[in-house]
Amino acid sequence: MEILTHLLEGFGIAFLPLNLGLAIFGCLLGLFIGAMPGLGSVNGVAILLPLTFLVPPTSAVIFLGAIYYGAMYGGAISSIMLGIPGASTAVATTFDGRPLARKGMADRALVAAATASFVGGTISIVLFTMFAPPLAAVALVFGAPEEFALMLLAFATFIGLGGDDIPKTFFSILIGLVLSAVGLDIVSGQPRLIFFDIPGFFHGINFLVLAIGIYGIGEILWTIETSHKGIEVSQARLSIPRFVDSLRSLAGTAKTMVMGSFLGYFVGILPAAGATPGSLMAYGVAKSISKDPDSFGKGNVDGVVAPESANNAASTGSMLPMLTLGIPGSPTTAILLGGMVIWGLEPGPMLFIEHTDFVWGLIASLYAANLFALILNLAFIPAFIAVLRLPFTILAPVIFILCLVGGYAPTQDMHDVWLMFLFGVVGYLLRKLDYPMAPAVLAIVLGPLAETSMRQSLLIGHGSPAIFFERPISGAIMVVAIVLLALPLIRLVRRAVRRSADA
Amino acid sequence: MNVPIRSAFAAAAATVLAVASTASITGAAQAAWEPLKPVDFVIMAGKGGGADKMARLMQTIVEKHDLSSKPLIPINKPGGSGAEALIHLKQKAGDDHTIMVTLNSFYTTPLRQPALDVDIMTFTPVARMAEDTFLLWVHADSDINTVDEFVEAARAAGNDWIMAGTGKGQEDELLTTFLNNAYDLDMKYVPFKGGGRVAKELAGKNANSTVNNPSEQLGFYEAGKTRPIAAFTPERLELFSDAPTFLELDQDFVYFMQRSVVGAPGMSAEAAAFYQDLFAKVFASDEWQTYRHDKSLYGDLIAGDELKAYWQRERAIHEVMLKEIGEI
């Protein structure tokens, strides 16, 4: 009951006119920031931080929280419309969002993304409200072996139950892992895989460079090839009946939404992860539990719903370690943390006790921000659709420039732009050969996390992998991951047995 | 926005005021240079650690008092015990818009890895903002209250005793090796990314001990999760007055961590002057002085050639330490 009283007080704070206005304004700004490639919630929050010194801390965090939330919605927009992830958290949304748009179902993908974001946000906020302190305790005991087990599980979901060609999926993951190993060794600091001694490889390969190359540049090449007999006219339309129909068709994805929300929230809580791994893992799981895994990557609404519900849930989740442990769960919350220090709030275990008005005001305003983001997003869909109907000769240069900006912005190094072109061409060729590219993106995001946690675990366990199985949480996750990995093998054997029985 | 700056000056200590005002006079004389675009504010460590928290505080002070026409954008580059950040800065030679918050891996990483070909003396000195302190921490649920009890428990556990730290051959490992040698222990050192993560590993009982800075453990300490048992400082820290220093325990060991700001090599003199002036103002601000006090920081502001001389001294000390533990 105490929680409910706190929450009611929080709503009192969130619905003060200033705070409400800031929440709406923040959502709008966030939507735009998220939709622009190269401009993610990290930059948005960093640039707008100074504005918040004009208002009290609670209002400030409400504003920044709303930007963060809005950006999660906004990231999906360019992923679906242009095939370029607007923000790192929306990479997984391109996998199926773009194919849907190509089929003339952009409206359905956008409605699905907005609704899933809303559901993910809502579920995660409820979880936050009810279980913040116990979940913080879970995050605390989650050590290196548990983290590695979770990463292995993520890889397993991409291999185990997918409908794709298993060897090709495996190959794609390995490419991603090799690319993720480029740069300085995390533990010893030794340079690795510095191809041709080019200094640009020292900072590693940013996964956005790979994702934008494959999905942005690759997409342009693909469209040029498929439309050489005549410029493709997008059939994207929006009408009230289509909108209602889109909403109705979402009923079938309820299971995926709930799964994505819980998974995203949980991954978001872990200090090392954040919304990007969360959304990729949700995509993998959605594919493995789907009755029709083959349609993933070719325009399955579940493939949009899973990452979008997960990334919003994860963004709420990553507030938890920031507020309770003082460790940011994502790059954006790291900047929020800096803001809190100067507002005179010490994030950490004492915050929930000493500054209840701040904590609950923030939680209540997340509810509000979530609702506004949904309304704003749905209201803008007709405008987005209008953009899609532009002729390809206009759209292609725009996409091309946005790719350049998105590839250059994170590191501001031309080296990455050239690399992005290379990945675009190679990705296009691999796609022609039916290699799934999503696993490579997954591997380059999760590879460094998996490698670090594995090496730390092995150090603790004197080099013996037994450590992964001795601890209850990591042991349980490892078993599930191994079963998932073994499934294709079992299926292969079963098929062989059946064939010999038939013969 | 002039008012808060002036009041900040008034509140600062007298010595600080002298430094800050001379800096602002030179700043006024060279008011010509200002950043033309947002400044990359590289952090040579992971998120949530002492260096990270401090960098973000500096950034917000700059914003709050409107000290720079363009914002500082913090970027964490923790890879390879700071090698990633050092390489980045080296590649940005001649760039007036890249500065970095640095710590002691600034000395140790180039010494350990000559292949990186980084000469820290070519970097542009901006300001040393503080010297951070170290303590030896254990979990509050353990029965360990004194260094003697710590030694007994760690010796019994042998190399199953996990000491979590922030990187290979970095401050935390130097201190761990010191403890291992001084007390004949065999603690296992496991590196994590960032001091915040290290503090969490101890609070979650995934590690047996750490040598965190006060700012990193303060939250857990106040929540009753962790306990400091000794300090690597010349005198006891006000904040943790129950923890004796190693000097009191007849171990001649005092160790500090620099919290400095450095510019890319070959930065223009105008830009260097701008950043020196900027960080002198940050140092003098109320917020920074409060933070210094609350987090038990040592060290006054030093800048320019004085900072370079300090680096020279500290690098020599670290070279000896690394040789002693067989890292180089």
PDB file of C-alpha atoms in Angstrom, chain A residues 360-498:
ATOM      1  CA  TRP A 360       7.976   8.735  -7.607  1.00  0.00           C
ATOM      2  CA  GLY A 361       7.526  11.962  -9.526  1.00  0.00           C
ATOM      3  CA  LEU A 362       9.805  10.466 -12.169  1.00  0.00           C
ATOM      4  CA  ILE A 363       7.935   7.157 -12.256  1.00  0.00           C
ATOM      5  CA  ALA A 364       4.543   8.832 -12.519  1.00  0.00           C
ATOM      6  CA  SER A 365       5.780  11.092 -15.296  1.00  0.00           C
ATOM      7  CA  LEU A 366       6.994   8.044 -17.207  1.00  0.00           C
ATOM      8  CA  TYR A 367       3.376   6.884 -17.290  1.00  0.00           C
ATOM      9  CA  ALA A 368       2.357  10.259 -18.677  1.00  0.00           C
ATOM     10  CA  ALA A 369       5.237  10.453 -21.182  1.00  0.00           C
ATOM     11  CA  ASN A 370       4.381   7.012 -22.467  1.00  0.00           C
ATOM     12  CA  LEU A 371       0.819   8.011 -23.232  1.00  0.00           C
ATOM     13  CA  PHE A 372       1.794  11.269 -24.954  1.00  0.00           C
ATOM     14  CA  ALA A 373       4.419   9.551 -27.044  1.00  0.00           C
ATOM     15  CA  LEU A 374       1.809   7.088 -28.291  1.00  0.00           C
ATOM     16  CA  ILE A 375      -0.687   9.814 -29.188  1.00  0.00           C
ATOM     17  CA  LEU A 376       1.916  11.998 -30.910  1.00  0.00           C
ATOM     18  CA  ASN A 377       3.310   9.074 -32.815  1.00  0.00           C
ATOM     19  CA  LEU A 378      -0.052   7.877 -34.104  1.00  0.00           C
ATOM     20  CA  ALA A 379      -0.987  11.418 -35.039  1.00  0.00           C
ATOM     21  CA  PHE A 380       2.110  11.778 -37.215  1.00  0.00           C
ATOM     22  CA  ILE A 381       1.751   8.512 -39.119  1.00  0.00           C
ATOM     23  CA  PRO A 382      -0.067  10.123 -42.102  1.00  0.00           C
ATOM     24  CA  ALA A 383       2.832  12.554 -42.487  1.00  0.00           C
ATOM     25  CA  PHE A 384       5.352   9.714 -42.477  1.00  0.00           C
ATOM     26  CA  ILE A 385       3.343   7.828 -45.074  1.00  0.00           C
ATOM     27  CA  ALA A 386       3.329  10.894 -47.303  1.00  0.00           C
ATOM     28  CA  VAL A 387       7.137  10.849 -47.244  1.00  0.00           C
ATOM     29  CA  LEU A 388       7.148   7.237 -48.432  1.00  0.00           C
ATOM     30  CA  ARG A 389       5.142   8.157 -51.497  1.00  0.00           C
ATOM     31  CA  LEU A 390       7.890  10.442 -52.739  1.00  0.00           C
ATOM     32  CA  PRO A 391       9.489   9.127 -55.926  1.00  0.00           C
ATOM     33  CA  PHE A 392      12.517   6.904 -55.396  1.00  0.00           C
ATOM     34  CA  THR A 393      14.700   9.387 -57.292  1.00  0.00           C
ATOM     35  CA  ILE A 394      14.105  11.870 -54.488  1.00  0.00           C
ATOM     36  CA  LEU A 395      14.038   9.414 -51.623  1.00  0.00           C
ATOM     37  CA  ALA A 396      17.267   7.598 -52.530  1.00  0.00           C
ATOM     38  CA  PRO A 397      19.576  10.630 -52.209  1.00  0.00           C
ATOM     39  CA  VAL A 398      17.921  11.538 -48.920  1.00  0.00           C
ATOM     40  CA  ILE A 399      18.457   8.017 -47.576  1.00  0.00           C
ATOM     41  CA  PHE A 400      22.027   8.122 -48.837  1.00  0.00           C
ATOM     42  CA  ILE A 401      22.795  11.356 -47.011  1.00  0.00           C
ATOM     43  CA  LEU A 402      21.154  10.139 -43.828  1.00  0.00           C
ATOM     44  CA  CYS A 403      23.331   7.007 -44.037  1.00  0.00           C
ATOM     45  CA  LEU A 404      26.443   9.157 -44.314  1.00  0.00           C
ATOM     46  CA  VAL A 405      25.433  11.254 -41.333  1.00  0.00           C
ATOM     47  CA  GLY A 406      24.489   8.201 -39.297  1.00  0.00           C
ATOM     48  CA  GLY A 407      27.770   6.451 -40.049  1.00  0.00           C
ATOM     49  CA  TYR A 408      29.924   9.498 -39.387  1.00  0.00           C
ATOM     50  CA  ALA A 409      28.240  10.876 -36.270  1.00  0.00           C
ATOM     51  CA  PRO A 410      29.095   8.283 -33.570  1.00  0.00           C
ATOM     52  CA  THR A 411      32.889   8.459 -33.994  1.00  0.00           C
ATOM     53  CA  GLN A 412      33.288  11.412 -36.381  1.00  0.00           C
ATOM     54  CA  ASP A 413      35.835   9.476 -38.333  1.00  0.00           C
ATOM     55  CA  MET A 414      35.739   9.186 -42.151  1.00  0.00           C
ATOM     56  CA  HIS A 415      37.252   5.741 -41.753  1.00  0.00           C
ATOM     57  CA  ASP A 416      33.868   4.543 -40.508  1.00  0.00           C
ATOM     58  CA  VAL A 417      32.076   5.990 -43.505  1.00  0.00           C
ATOM     59  CA  TRP A 418      34.277   4.016 -45.924  1.00  0.00           C
ATOM     60  CA  LEU A 419      33.797   0.933 -43.815  1.00  0.00           C
ATOM     61  CA  MET A 420      30.046   1.471 -43.965  1.00  0.00           C
ATOM     62  CA  PHE A 421      30.139   1.514 -47.780  1.00  0.00           C
ATOM     63  CA  LEU A 422      32.157  -1.679 -47.747  1.00  0.00           C
ATOM     64  CA  PHE A 423      29.650  -3.368 -45.456  1.00  0.00           C
ATOM     65  CA  GLY A 424      26.833  -2.088 -47.653  1.00  0.00           C
ATOM     66  CA  VAL A 425      28.253  -3.738 -50.763  1.00  0.00           C
ATOM     67  CA  VAL A 426      29.278  -6.963 -49.010  1.00  0.00           C
ATOM     68  CA  GLY A 427      25.962  -7.086 -47.179  1.00  0.00           C
ATOM     69  CA  TYR A 428      24.105  -6.694 -50.455  1.00  0.00           C
ATOM     70  CA  LEU A 429      26.040  -9.554 -52.035  1.00  0.00           C
ATOM     71  CA  LEU A 430      25.522 -11.811 -49.026  1.00  0.00           C
ATOM     72  CA  ARG A 431      21.847 -10.999 -49.114  1.00  0.00           C
ATOM     73  CA  LYS A 432      21.685 -12.082 -52.732  1.00  0.00           C
ATOM     74  CA  LEU A 433      23.151 -15.376 -51.580  1.00  0.00           C
ATOM     75  CA  ASP A 434      20.416 -15.680 -48.941  1.00  0.00           C
ATOM     76  CA  TYR A 435      22.619 -15.127 -45.921  1.00  0.00           C
ATOM     77  CA  PRO A 436      20.605 -13.723 -43.009  1.00  0.00           C
ATOM     78  CA  MET A 437      22.335 -10.543 -41.838  1.00  0.00           C
ATOM     79  CA  ALA A 438      20.488  -9.956 -38.565  1.00  0.00           C
ATOM     80  CA  PRO A 439      22.638 -12.524 -36.690  1.00  0.00           C
ATOM     81  CA  ALA A 440      25.786 -10.616 -37.665  1.00  0.00           C
ATOM     82  CA  VAL A 441      24.364  -7.424 -36.188  1.00  0.00           C
ATOM     83  CA  LEU A 442      23.401  -9.317 -33.030  1.00  0.00           C
ATOM     84  CA  ALA A 443      26.908 -10.742 -32.750  1.00  0.00           C
ATOM     85  CA  ILE A 444      28.677  -7.426 -33.126  1.00  0.00           C
ATOM     86  CA  VAL A 445      26.501  -5.906 -30.376  1.00  0.00           C
ATOM     87  CA  LEU A 446      26.667  -8.799 -27.934  1.00  0.00           C
ATOM     88  CA  GLY A 447      30.151 -10.086 -28.821  1.00  0.00           C
ATOM     89  CA  PRO A 448      32.135  -7.677 -26.637  1.00  0.00           C
ATOM     90  CA  LEU A 449      29.735  -8.156 -23.714  1.00  0.00           C
ATOM     91  CA  ALA A 450      29.949 -11.929 -24.031  1.00  0.00           C
ATOM     92  CA  GLU A 451      33.720 -11.932 -24.376  1.00  0.00           C
ATOM     93  CA  THR A 452      34.325  -9.734 -21.342  1.00  0.00           C
ATOM     94  CA  SER A 453      32.007 -11.653 -19.077  1.00  0.00           C
ATOM     95  CA  MET A 454      33.384 -15.007 -20.241  1.00  0.00           C
ATOM     96  CA  ARG A 455      36.972 -14.010 -19.549  1.00  0.00           C
ATOM     97  CA  GLN A 456      36.094 -12.543 -16.163  1.00  0.00           C
ATOM     98  CA  SER A 457      34.232 -15.719 -15.227  1.00  0.00           C
ATOM     99  CA  LEU A 458      37.095 -17.938 -16.302  1.00  0.00           C
ATOM    100  CA  LEU A 459      39.530 -15.828 -14.260  1.00  0.00           C
ATOM    101  CA  ILE A 460      37.324 -16.252 -11.195  1.00  0.00           C
ATOM    102  CA  GLY A 461      36.851 -19.970 -11.890  1.00  0.00           C
ATOM    103  CA  HIS A 462      40.579 -20.730 -12.395  1.00  0.00           C
ATOM    104  CA  GLY A 463      40.013 -21.342 -16.083  1.00  0.00           C
ATOM    105  CA  SER A 464      37.355 -23.972 -15.597  1.00  0.00           C
ATOM    106  CA  PRO A 465      34.034 -23.556 -17.426  1.00  0.00           C
ATOM    107  CA  ALA A 466      32.386 -25.350 -14.488  1.00  0.00           C
ATOM    108  CA  ILE A 467      31.782 -21.910 -12.982  1.00  0.00           C
ATOM    109  CA  PHE A 468      28.956 -21.316 -15.450  1.00  0.00           C
ATOM    110  CA  PHE A 469      27.080 -24.338 -14.115  1.00  0.00           C
ATOM    111  CA  GLU A 470      27.904 -24.154 -10.422  1.00  0.00           C
ATOM    112  CA  ARG A 471      25.934 -20.995  -9.795  1.00  0.00           C
ATOM    113  CA  PRO A 472      22.156 -21.487  -9.756  1.00  0.00           C
ATOM    114  CA  ILE A 473      21.077 -18.580 -11.976  1.00  0.00           C
ATOM    115  CA  SER A 474      23.788 -18.934 -14.590  1.00  0.00           C
ATOM    116  CA  GLY A 475      23.482 -22.734 -14.512  1.00  0.00           C
ATOM    117  CA  ALA A 476      19.778 -22.624 -15.312  1.00  0.00           C
ATOM    118  CA  ILE A 477      20.250 -20.142 -18.153  1.00  0.00           C
ATOM    119  CA  MET A 478      23.167 -22.170 -19.568  1.00  0.00           C
ATOM    120  CA  VAL A 479      21.073 -25.344 -19.692  1.00  0.00           C
ATOM    121  CA  VAL A 480      18.287 -23.583 -21.598  1.00  0.00           C
ATOM    122  CA  ALA A 481      20.818 -22.058 -24.001  1.00  0.00           C
ATOM    123  CA  ILE A 482      22.499 -25.396 -24.679  1.00  0.00           C
ATOM    124  CA  VAL A 483      19.178 -27.140 -25.283  1.00  0.00           C
ATOM    125  CA  LEU A 484      18.252 -24.411 -27.756  1.00  0.00           C
ATOM    126  CA  LEU A 485      21.594 -24.775 -29.513  1.00  0.00           C
ATOM    127  CA  ALA A 486      21.176 -28.542 -29.699  1.00  0.00           C
ATOM    128  CA  LEU A 487      17.654 -28.396 -31.141  1.00  0.00           C
ATOM    129  CA  PRO A 488      18.647 -28.112 -34.809  1.00  0.00           C
ATOM    130  CA  LEU A 489      20.915 -31.119 -34.359  1.00  0.00           C
ATOM    131  CA  ILE A 490      18.096 -33.125 -32.792  1.00  0.00           C
ATOM    132  CA  ARG A 491      15.777 -32.076 -35.594  1.00  0.00           C
ATOM    133  CA  LEU A 492      18.347 -33.133 -38.165  1.00  0.00           C
ATOM    134  CA  VAL A 493      18.707 -36.545 -36.553  1.00  0.00           C
ATOM    135  CA  ARG A 494      14.956 -36.982 -36.316  1.00  0.00           C
ATOM    136  CA  ARG A 495      14.530 -36.090 -39.969  1.00  0.00           C
ATOM    137  CA  ALA A 496      17.221 -38.603 -40.923  1.00  0.00           C
ATOM    138  CA  VAL A 497      15.533 -41.298 -38.846  1.00  0.00           C
ATOM    139  CA  ARG A 498      12.194 -40.555 -40.452  1.00  0.00           C
TER     140      ARG A 498
END
